[in-house]
Backbone as a ProteinNet text record, in pm:
[ID]
protein_1_A
[PRIMARY]
XXXXXXXXXXXXXXXXXXXXXXXXXXXXXXXXXXXXXXXXXXXXXXXXXXXXXXXXXXXXXXXXXXXXXXXXXXXXXXXXXXXXXXXXXXXXXXXXXXXXXXXXXXXXXXXXXXXXXXXXXXXXXXXXXXXXXXXXXXXXXXXXXXXXXXXXXXXXXXXXXXXXXXXXXXXXXXXXXXXXXXXXXXXXXXXXXXXXXXXXXXXXXXXXXXXXXXXXXXXXXXXXXXXXXXXXXXXXXXXXXXXXXXX
[TERTIARY]
2833.3	2751.4	2866.2	2762	2834	2847.4	3001.1	2997.2	2999.3	2902.4	2832.6	2982.4	2955.9	3078.3	2957.2	3079.4	2966.8	2934	2951.9	2819.7	2687.1	2697.1	2530.9	2487.6	2531.5	2463.1	2472.6	2522.8	2455.7	2303.5	2328.1	2224.5	2105.2	2157.8	2022.5	1972.5	2091.8	2037	1990.8	1965.2	1904.4	1780.1	1752.2	1622.7	1557.4	1592.1	1505.9	1473.9	1500.3	1477.2	1321.6	1368.1	1295.8	1200.7	1183.8	1025.5	967.1	1060.8	988	846.7	984.1	918	804.7	772.6	714	569.1	591.6	528.3	411.3	527.6	421.6	269.5	398	325	164.4	230.1	86.9	15.1	-10.2	-142.5	-179.5	-78.9	-208.4	-222.8	-199.3	-279.8	-411.3	-414.2	-509.1	-569.6	-552.4	-646.1	-682.4	-652.5	-709.6	-821.4	-768.4	-851.1	-1004.3	-1000.7	-1067.8	-1206.8	-1096.4	-1241	-1326.5	-1194.1	-1347.3	-1485.9	-1396.1	-1499.1	-1636.4	-1600.3	-1699.4	-1777.4	-1709.4	-1818	-1901.8	-1827.8	-1903.9	-1996	-1969.5	-2139.5	-2195.5	-2168	-2243.3	-2355.3	-2292.2	-2396.5	-2486	-2434.4	-2566	-2687.5	-2588.1	-2711.8	-2808.8	-2747.1	-2896.5	-2976.5	-2900.6	-2937.5	-3080.2	-3072.3	-3151.4	-3252.4	-3212.2	-3344.5	-3402	-3324.7	-3496	-3576.3	-3483.6	-3558.1	-3635.9	-3653	-3720.8	-3854.5	-3807.8	-3897.1	-3973.4	-3974.4	-4008.8	-4153.8	-4090.2	-4129.2	-4254.2	-4182	-4346.4	-4550.1	-4412	-4548.4	-4663.4	-4660	-4833.7	-4914	-4802.3	-4907.4	-4912.6	-4859.1	-4834.1	-5026.2	-5010.6	-5122.4	-5222.8	-5203.8	-5310.6	-5343.1	-5221.5	-5259.6	-5286.4	-5166.6	-5183.9	-5064.7	-5057.4	-4971.7	-4910.6	-4967.2	-4905	-4736.1	-4782.3	-4716.4	-4644.4	-4648.5	-4515.6	-4490.6	-4478.1	-4414.2	-4220.9	-4388.1	-4316.3	-4174.3	-4273.9	-4082.6	-3955.4	-3991.9	-3924.4	-3830.4	-3931.3	-3784.2	-3718.1	-3822.9	-3727.7	-3586.1	-3597.7	-3475.5	-3352.4	-3495.6	-3399.1	-3362.6	-3284	-3222.8	-3076	-3113.3	-2925.6	-2828.3	-2708.5	-2634.9	-2596.8	-2615.4	-2596.4	-2685.6	-2799.8	-2873	-2907.6	-2909.2	-2889.5	-3088.3	-3176.4	-3251.1	-3295.1	-3480.8	-3532.6	-3657.6	-3666.2	-3822.3	-3913.7	-4087.2	-4109.6	-4157.3	-4178.8	-4234.8	-4318	-4411.9	-4509.8	-4432.3	-4503.9	-4369.2	-4306.3	-4428	-4458.8	-4413	-4318.7	-4418.6	-4305.5	-4266.5	-4128	-4210.8	-4320.2	-4462.9	-4399	-4340.3	-4300.4	-4447.8	-4433.5	-4543	-4508	-4385.4	-4332.1	-4145.4	-4085.2	-3947.7	-3923.4	-3886.9	-3779.9	-3599.8	-3580.6	-3423.5	-3314.4	-3234.2	-3175.7	-3067.2	-3103.8	-3039.9	-2900.5	-2767.7	-2611.7	-2574.7	-2596.2	-2563	-2569.8	-2678.7	-2724.1	-2754.7	-2772.1	-2818.6	-2980.4	-3027.7	-3112.2	-3261.3	-3368.8	-3463.5	-3532.3	-3598.7	-3707.8	-3800.8	-3876.3	-4008.8	-4030.3	-3965.2	-4028.6	-4242.6	-4250.8	-4410.8	-4328.6	-4433.1	-4426.5	-4487.1	-4545.4	-4566	-4490.9	-4354.5	-4287.2	-4151.6	-4178.5	-4064.9	-3870.9	-3744.5	-3670.3	-3592.2	-3425.1	-3379	-3254.7	-3135.8	-3049.6	-2943.8	-2804.4	-2696.5	-2507.3	-2558.2	-2492.4	-2363.7	-2218.1	-2109	-2112.8	-2070.5	-2039.3	-2116.3	-2163.7	-2316	-2320.9	-2405.5	-2424.6	-2583.5	-2684.5	-2750.9	-2825.1	-2911.7	-3004.9	-3148.1	-3213.6	-3385.3	-3418.1	-3485.5	-3581.9	-3741.4	-3783.6	-3943.5	-3975.3	-4057.3	-4243.7	-4337.6	-4261.5	-4398.9	-4520.9	-4634	-4728	-4810.4	-4782.3	-4833.4	-4845.8	-4679.9	-4634	-4632.8	-4693.5	-4756.4	-4680.5	-4562.3	-4536.2	-4600.3	-4640.1	-4681.7	-4629.8	-4480.5	-4370.9	-4301	-4179.3	-4060.6	-3930.4	-3834.6	-3775.1	-3665.8	-3628.4	-3495.8	-3427.6	-3300.1	-3256.8	-3076.2	-3057.3	-2928.5	-2864.8	-2777.4	-2648.5	-2520.7	-2502.8	-2306	-2310.7	-2166.9	-2037.2	-1952.6	-1957.3	-1875.3	-1807	-1872.1	-1832.7	-1671.3	-1688.9	-1553.9	-1428.6	-1526.1	-1307.2	-1373.8	-1446.6	-1329.7	-1279.3	-1301.8	-1221	-1058.5	-1126.8	-973.7	-884.3	-921.4	-877.7	-786.4	-872	-811	-694.3	-737.4	-656.4	-542.7	-517.9	-398.1	-307.3	-368.9	-348.3	-250.6	-335.5	-268.5	-139.8	-155.9	-67.5	121.5	57.5	198.7	196.5	176	235.7	308.1	292.8	284.2	452.9	431.8	550.7	664.6	671	722.1	753.4	718.8	812.8	941.9	817.1	990.6	1077.8	1014.8	1157.3	1238.7	1262	1286.5	1439.5	1363.6	1363.5	1475.3	1492	1544.8	1636	1656.4	1732.4	1822.7	1812.5	1917.4	1968.6	1867.7	2020.4	2058.3	2072.6	2161.4	2249.1	2199.7	2318.7	2446.9	2404.4	2435.5	2524.4	2517	2565.2	2683.4	2677.8	2737.9	2829	2761.6	2972.9	3013.3	2935.5	3038.9	3088.5	3018.2	3061.9	3159	3153.6	3142.3	3226.9	3178.2	3233.8	3374.8	3328.5	3477.6	3626.3	3591.6	3716.1	3784.6	3708.8	3707	3760.6	3770.1	3849	3934.3	3968	4065.5	4224	4067.9	4194.5	4230.9	4189.2	4206.4	4315.5	4287.8	4389.1	4537.1	4536	4678.7	4688.9	4665.5	4732.2	4710.5	4720.8	4747.3	4788.6	4845.8	4959	5116.7	5052.1	5152.5	5195.8	5143.1	5156.7	5269.6	5255.9	5290.9	5441.6	5477.5	5590.8	5587.8	5515.9	5495.7	5393.3	5566.5	5494.9	5552.7	5485.5	5475.8	5323.4	5226.8	5114.3	5048.7	5019.4	4937.3	4801	4794	4665.4	4585.1	4447.3	4400.9	4298.7	4297.3	4324.9	4188.9	4114.9	4019.5	3928.5	3892	3854	3703.2	3673.4	3582.2	3625.1	3469.3	3537.9	3519.5	3548.5	3444	3588.4	3580.6	3590.5	3736.6	3616.7	3677.1	3799	3790.2	3870.5	3970.8	3959	4082.8	4206.5	4092.6	4100.8	4307.5	4184.9	4274	4473.4	4415.1	4492.6	4647.8	4536.9	4631	4737	4671.6	4740.5	4810	4772.4	4867.5	4994.2	4992.8	5126.3	5174.5	5112.1	5196	5329.1	5235.5	5292.1	5454.4	5417.3	5494.1	5612.8	5582.6	5687	5814.6	5689.1	5746.1	5844.6	5802.3	5847.5	6014.7	5982.5	6117.5	6123.2	6146.2	6272.6	6282.1	6231	6304.7	6458.2	6349.8	6488.9	6617.1	6626.3	6758.5	6775.2	6688.5	6747.9	6828.5	6782.4	6853.3	7037.1	6964.2	7058.2	7214.2	7108.9	7330	7347.7	7246.5	7295.4	7418.6	7447.1	7476	7606.8	7613.7	7675.6	7757.8	7607.2	7632.6	7519.1	7612.9	7543	7496.7	7528.8	7453.1	7305.6	7336.8	7193.5	7123.8	7089.7	6985.7	6924.7
357.2	388	249.5	120.3	54	113.3	80.3	88.2	47.8	97.7	-43	23.1	-121.7	-102.3	7.7	-8.3	112.3	43.1	-98.5	-209.3	-187.7	-217.7	-244.3	-101.2	20.2	145	157.9	138.2	207.6	102.2	-47.8	-130.4	-56.3	-38.4	34.8	197.6	258.8	372.3	332.1	203.5	186.8	106.7	54	-50.7	83.9	205.2	282.1	351.6	367.1	498.8	358	245	134.9	128.5	146.9	137.5	253.8	406	517.2	467.5	428.3	477.6	312.5	245	86.7	188	273.5	346.9	450.6	498.5	544.9	533.1	414	291.4	245.5	237.1	148.9	208.6	376.3	485	495.4	524.2	517.1	415.1	290.5	178.4	192.5	184.7	199.2	218.2	413.8	472.8	432.3	377	372.5	227.6	180.7	28.8	105.8	207.4	269.4	394.5	377.4	458.9	324	268.7	119	64.1	32.8	34.9	46.9	243	309.5	326	284.6	298.5	175.8	134.9	-38.7	-37.3	17.1	52.1	135.2	286.5	334.3	323.2	253	181.6	103.9	29	-92.5	-44.8	98.4	209.5	294.4	296.7	367.2	221.1	100.3	15.8	-81	-19.9	-106.1	29.1	149	279	224.1	203.3	259.9	155.7	-24.8	-127.7	-98.6	-84.8	-50.9	14.1	169.6	237.3	203.9	180.9	36.6	-68.9	-59.9	-218.5	-199.7	-8.3	5.3	86.6	95.5	193.4	114.5	-8.6	-52.7	-100	-115.5	-142.5	-30.4	42.2	164.4	296	316.5	251	205.3	139.1	1.6	-14.3	98.8	125.8	-44	-85.9	-240.8	-216.5	-174	-193.9	-319.2	-472	-563	-607.2	-561.3	-556.6	-486.3	-334.4	-270.7	-256.9	-347.3	-385.7	-496.4	-595.9	-698.8	-697.2	-568.8	-470.9	-489.5	-352.3	-289.6	-368.1	-486.3	-620.8	-638.4	-666.8	-798.6	-669.8	-584.6	-495.1	-446.6	-394.3	-433.1	-511.2	-624.4	-765.2	-746.4	-686.1	-657.9	-608.3	-667.3	-574.6	-457.5	-394.6	-271.2	-156.2	-188.7	-158.6	-105.6	-32.8	40.1	106.2	192	282.4	284.9	245.7	332.2	359.7	491.2	613.5	610.8	658.9	677.1	758.4	960	1059.1	1080.6	1194.9	1277.5	1313.2	1337.5	1404.6	1470.6	1603.3	1704.9	1772.4	1696.5	1696.7	1663.2	1660.5	1565.7	1434.8	1497.1	1334	1211.8	1158.3	1041.2	890.2	838.5	724.2	546.6	558.2	445.4	493.6	382.7	435	285.5	208.1	96.3	150.9	135.6	99.1	-11.3	-68.8	-126.4	-48.2	-88.3	-102.9	-33.6	33.5	60.5	-83.3	-80	-194.7	-317.7	-339.5	-566.8	-534.7	-440.9	-444.2	-543.2	-479.6	-591.7	-530	-522.5	-436.1	-375.1	-248.4	-173.8	-132.4	-128.1	-32.9	112	208.8	307.8	359.3	390.9	403.8	582.7	595	751.1	826.2	787.1	960.5	945.2	941.2	994.8	869.1	957	955.5	950.4	844.8	893.1	852.3	931.5	860.6	810.2	699.1	669.7	703.6	699.4	765.9	712.2	693.5	587	663.9	572.8	653.5	650.2	565.6	546.9	473.4	594.5	602.4	711.4	574.6	780.8	766.1	898.4	808.2	875.3	816.7	890.1	844.6	941.1	963	978.2	879.1	887.7	961.4	982.5	973.9	812.5	796.9	651.9	713.2	679.7	704.1	637	708.9	586.7	735.8	729.7	701.3	809.7	860.8	1015.3	1094.8	1054.3	1089.4	1085.9	1189.7	1127.6	1082.8	992.4	1015.5	938.4	909.1	853.9	985.8	991.8	969.6	843.1	823.2	748.3	755.7	753.7	750.1	626.2	579.7	491.2	534.7	446.3	459.1	340.6	396.5	249.4	290.2	141.9	204	106.6	204.3	191.9	99.5	54	-118.7	-196.9	-191.4	-289.6	-215	-0.2	7.5	-5.9	38.2	19.3	-63	-215.6	-369.5	-371.4	-358.5	-342.3	-283.9	-208.2	-101.8	-173.4	-207.9	-297.8	-405.9	-481.1	-585.8	-520.5	-475.7	-456.7	-402	-337.1	-212.7	-324.3	-420.6	-531	-639.9	-668.3	-743.8	-647.7	-527.9	-505.2	-441.1	-469.7	-453.4	-643	-680.2	-795	-804.1	-833.3	-749.5	-687.6	-605.8	-515.5	-541	-592.3	-665.8	-771	-839.3	-933.3	-889.8	-830.5	-771.3	-720.7	-649.3	-544.8	-664	-773.6	-851.4	-899.2	-962.2	-1058.3	-949	-822.2	-778	-708.4	-653.6	-662.7	-734.1	-872.4	-967.4	-977.6	-983.5	-970.2	-845.6	-694	-596.6	-663.5	-697	-760.3	-850.1	-898.1	-1024.9	-976.6	-869.9	-838	-700.7	-627.3	-530.5	-570.8	-730.3	-735.8	-735.9	-883.2	-983.4	-835.9	-751.7	-681.3	-507.3	-528.1	-346.2	-391.1	-455.3	-408.1	-517.8	-668.1	-741	-668.9	-674.9	-546.2	-461.2	-422.1	-285.1	-291.1	-329.3	-459.5	-543.8	-565	-614.4	-456.9	-383.6	-297.6	-225.4	-182.1	-190.4	-139.8	-352.5	-416.1	-389.6	-378.7	-401.3	-238.1	-186.4	-18.9	8.3	-90.7	-61.8	-163.9	-266.3	-410.2	-277.8	-222.2	-82.2	21.4	107.2	127.1	83.6	-53.3	-57.1	-90.3	-106.9	-168	-278.4	-359.8	-469.1	-500.9	-512.4	-514.3	-629.9	-773.4	-858.6	-918	-868.6	-871	-909.5	-1032	-1106	-963.3	-906.9	-880.5	-969	-974.7	-1067.5	-929.5	-993.2	-920.3	-873.4	-770.5	-774.2	-719.1	-842.2	-753.4	-680.2	-556.5	-548.9	-352.3	-305.6	-163.2	-74.1	-40.4	-20.9	99.9	188	252.4	126.6	98	18.4	-118.4	-120.7	-285.8	-165.3	-78.3	94.8	121.2	49.3	100.2	-24	-188.2	-198.9	-226.6	-209.6	-230.6	-79.8	-9.4	66.8	79.4	-31.5	-53.6	-194.6	-319.2	-342.7	-325	-145.8	-171.6	-71.8	-38.4	40.6	-61.5	-152.5	-261.2	-363.5	-300.7	-349.3	-268.9	-199.5	38.2	-22.9	-15.9	-32.7	-168.2	-284.6	-400.4	-318	-308.1	-281	-186.7	-66.2	12.3	-73.5	-111.7	-235.4	-263.5	-342.2	-455.1	-419	-232.6	-142.3	-92.7	-74	-41.3	-100.3	-285.6	-366.5	-419.1	-407.2	-349.3	-287.3	-152.5	-36.6	-115.2	-105.5	-139.1	-228.9	-363.9	-441.6	-363.1	-264.3	-243.8	-265.5	-293.3	-318.2	-219	-151.4	-36.2	17.1	-155.9	-198.7	-105.9	-107.5	-43.6	-119.9	-214.5	-358.8	-249.9
1891.3	1777	1698.5	1653.1	1557	1421.4	1362	1223.3	1165.7	1049.7	954.2	821.4	807.6	625.2	514.5	412.9	328.5	233.6	244.2	214.3	151.2	396.9	435.5	411.5	437.8	409.1	341	171.5	56.7	8.4	56.8	82	171.5	273.3	362	226	187.6	111.4	-20.6	-70.2	-181.4	-92.2	-19.8	50.5	72.4	123.6	157.2	74	1.7	-185.1	-182.9	-228.9	-284.5	-198.4	-38.7	15.6	-71.7	2.3	-33.3	-155.8	-286.3	-412.4	-407.4	-306.2	-261.5	-192.6	-124.9	-64.4	-105.1	-214	-279.7	-387.5	-390.4	-559.5	-455.4	-381.8	-194.5	-207.6	-214.8	-119.5	-284.9	-441.1	-536.5	-549.8	-549.8	-590.8	-465.5	-312.6	-257.7	-297.5	-278.4	-410.6	-486.2	-567.9	-690.7	-694.2	-610.1	-558	-429.9	-401.7	-346.8	-439.6	-486.6	-650.9	-685.3	-713.1	-791	-751.1	-560.7	-466.5	-478.4	-475.2	-442.5	-502.8	-714.5	-771.4	-821.4	-779.4	-733.7	-646.1	-582.9	-465.5	-502.3	-560.2	-529.8	-699.4	-823.1	-876.3	-801.1	-711	-644.4	-627.6	-519.1	-472.1	-549.1	-606.1	-765.6	-828.2	-841.1	-896.5	-797.6	-666.8	-531	-519.7	-554.2	-513	-582.4	-699.1	-830.7	-847	-836.7	-834.6	-703.5	-584.9	-472.6	-510.1	-542.2	-651	-652.3	-839.2	-865.8	-829.2	-709.9	-643.9	-580.1	-559.2	-407.9	-529.3	-614.3	-684	-623.2	-731.3	-760	-505.9	-492.6	-355.9	-303.8	-391.5	-301.3	-304.8	-439.1	-592.8	-466.1	-446.4	-396.8	-306.6	-166.5	-44.2	63.6	-33.2	48.6	150.8	216.8	369.6	343	367.9	420.7	299.7	154.3	94.3	72.2	134	121.5	292.5	301	417	397.1	323	262	207.6	134.6	17.4	46.5	178.7	266.6	355	425.7	512.7	442.7	306.8	181.3	125	50.4	55.6	180.5	309.4	416.8	475.9	411.2	419.5	424	305.8	247.1	299.4	378.3	393.8	409	277.9	277.8	271	265.3	359.5	471.6	533.5	671.2	739.2	620.6	672.8	489	555.6	384.6	442.2	424.5	400.1	355.4	312.3	231.9	307.6	189	278	166.8	217.9	79.5	-1.5	-60	-179	-165.3	-164.3	-91.4	13.1	130	254.1	275.9	434.1	550.2	559.9	608	649.4	631.4	688.3	653.3	657.6	549.4	551.4	602.3	585.7	622.1	666.6	753.6	845	907.1	808.4	893.3	832.1	979.1	967.5	1071	1064.1	1096.4	1225.6	1380.6	1451.6	1475.8	1536.5	1455.7	1619.1	1690.7	1719.6	1735.6	1702.6	1674.2	1559.1	1497.5	1341.2	1336.4	1406.8	1372.3	1358.2	1252.4	1229.1	1308.1	1309.4	1376.8	1257.6	1333.8	1268.3	1349	1274.3	1351	1386.2	1513.3	1563.5	1474.6	1396.6	1300.2	1418	1517.7	1538.9	1626.7	1689.1	1774.9	1705.4	1571.5	1524.8	1571.3	1537.3	1615.9	1468.9	1444	1425.3	1488.1	1357.8	1380.6	1352.2	1428.9	1364.5	1333.5	1211.8	1117.9	1073.7	1114.7	1150.6	915.6	894.7	781.6	651.3	674.8	552.1	486.9	334.1	226.1	217.6	193.3	158.7	0.1	-27.4	-174.2	-126.7	-264.6	-288.2	-371.3	-362.5	-525.6	-511.1	-638.2	-567.9	-662.9	-582.7	-671.3	-757.8	-882.4	-984.8	-1039.9	-1020.2	-1095.8	-1197.9	-1294.3	-1467	-1412.6	-1437	-1466.1	-1297.6	-1203.3	-1093.8	-943	-870.8	-771.8	-682.9	-661.9	-464.5	-341.5	-369.1	-215.6	-281	-161.6	-242.9	-47	-218.6	-129	-53.8	56.6	60.5	119.4	68.9	196.5	198.1	338.1	404.3	334.1	288.3	250.7	338.4	396.3	450	397.9	380.5	288.7	419.2	513.1	471.3	413.9	324.9	186.1	106.3	85.2	62.9	182.9	320.3	402.3	455.5	430.3	471.7	335.1	207.7	104.9	132.6	165.6	108.1	283.3	383.7	523.2	427	360	251	235	83.4	-6.9	55.8	213.3	240.7	312.5	335.9	415.8	245.2	220.7	145.3	-5.6	15	16	65	177.4	311.9	284.9	305.2	342.3	232.7	86.4	-12.2	-28.9	17.5	73.8	69.7	175.1	293.5	240.9	186.3	189.3	67.5	-77.9	-166.2	-65.7	13.8	99.7	135.8	201.5	244.5	143.1	30.4	-2.8	-106.7	-188.6	-197.6	-134.8	-21.5	80.2	88.3	24.5	69.2	-15.4	-144.4	-257.8	-251.9	-169.8	-247.2	-163.8	6.1	80.5	1	-9.1	-91.3	-200.6	-277	-400.3	-416.5	-283.7	-206.8	-147.1	-104	-61.6	-164.4	-160.4	-340	-403.7	-484.8	-585.7	-485.9	-387.2	-284.4	-195.7	-104.2	81.9	88.7	-13.5	38.4	-73.4	-192	-319.6	-267	-115	-61.8	59	103.5	260.7	170.7	101.5	67.9	-7	-78.2	-48.4	38.4	111.8	201.6	360.8	339.8	405.1	286.6	163.5	192	166.9	181	186.5	330.7	490.7	599.1	616	520.4	524.4	485.6	375.3	247.5	411.1	394.7	513.8	638.3	652.8	790.1	707.3	542.4	529.4	501.6	507	412	309.8	159.6	47.9	-20.9	115.4	-15.3	23.1	49.7	30.6	-88.7	-79.3	-170.5	-213.7	-312.8	-346	-467.1	-344.9	-481.9	-611.6	-728.2	-898.4	-937.3	-901.3	-918.6	-1059.4	-1118	-1317.2	-1341.1	-1279.4	-1311.6	-1431.3	-1475	-1557.4	-1411.3	-1361.7	-1291.5	-1080.2	-1056.7	-972.5	-875.8	-856.6	-765.7	-857.4	-947.4	-1046.4	-1112.7	-1111.4	-1103.5	-965.9	-871.6	-754.7	-738	-777.7	-712.3	-820	-949.9	-975.6	-982.3	-945.2	-892.3	-868.8	-743.2	-593.7	-630.6	-699.1	-814	-820.2	-925.5	-956.5	-884.1	-746.5	-640.3	-592.7	-571.6	-522	-553.1	-710.8	-768.8	-777.6	-734.6	-774.7	-678.1	-580.1	-450.5	-387.5	-473	-378.4	-510.2	-658.4	-736.6	-628.7	-543.6	-492.2	-390.9	-350.3	-225.5	-307.6	-331.9	-429.5	-420.4	-562	-529.5	-445.4	-301.6	-191.7	-108	-165.5	-109.2	-161.8	-295.5	-343.6	-326.1	-271.2	-245	-155.9	-81.5	73.2	130.5	14.5	-40.3	-120.9	-115	-172.5	-370.9	-377.4	-502.3	-598.2	-674.3	-732.7	-885.2	-891.2	-1084.6	-1135.4	-1247.5	-1212.2	-1324.5	-1320.8	-1401.1	-1457.4
[MASK]
+++++++++++++++++++++++++++++++++++++++++++++++++++++++++++++++++++++++++++++++++++++++++++++++++++++++++++++++++++++++++++++++++++++++++++++++++++++++++++++++++++++++++++++++++++++++++++++++++++++++++++++++++++++++++++++++++++++++++++++++++++++++

């Protein structure tokens, strides 16, 4: 197993914390954006539902089937609308039903004598009454696609993912540079000094680190220890030569 330096380990741990925090922020951001886009789509759906109910009032009252068909096809051309049903106000009897094929998205005008339903996986429906002079003359139901929300969510996640990865790469490089300069290199110098001192070499030139932290204190302690050992070595040399003077 590869032995990583303390600087690399520290940089990776800090990066992991940053990634975790930013991932949480990213998830919350996507959730907020989805709520925003959902509100927009629901508002658009409600507006389209009410406008269609208003536009169908007079053609249905006048039994103008051609105008009703024209209005329905016009609204069905909207990318967010998948199906439109008009039923009797007090029953489930359909008056008109147009929809898009889920596979081809082509418009289909259903035969009311042999009705069939399409299944839309990512959709929701809204209902409203068609009112003429305060009397319900029909019940309108529109099925709306949620593809707008899905596509916006995917786009948001992709953008946030790219931004997150870019930021992580930049932060990791900066952390590695700073950790190497401020931690790894000073610690490596102190470790090298300790190793050479343990081998009896007191002539090592240890760089001085001027920082008010643990690494600076450790470096200062090594300098004091080297100075002390040199003094002891000098006295030992004097004694070995017969010089017993205590200067």
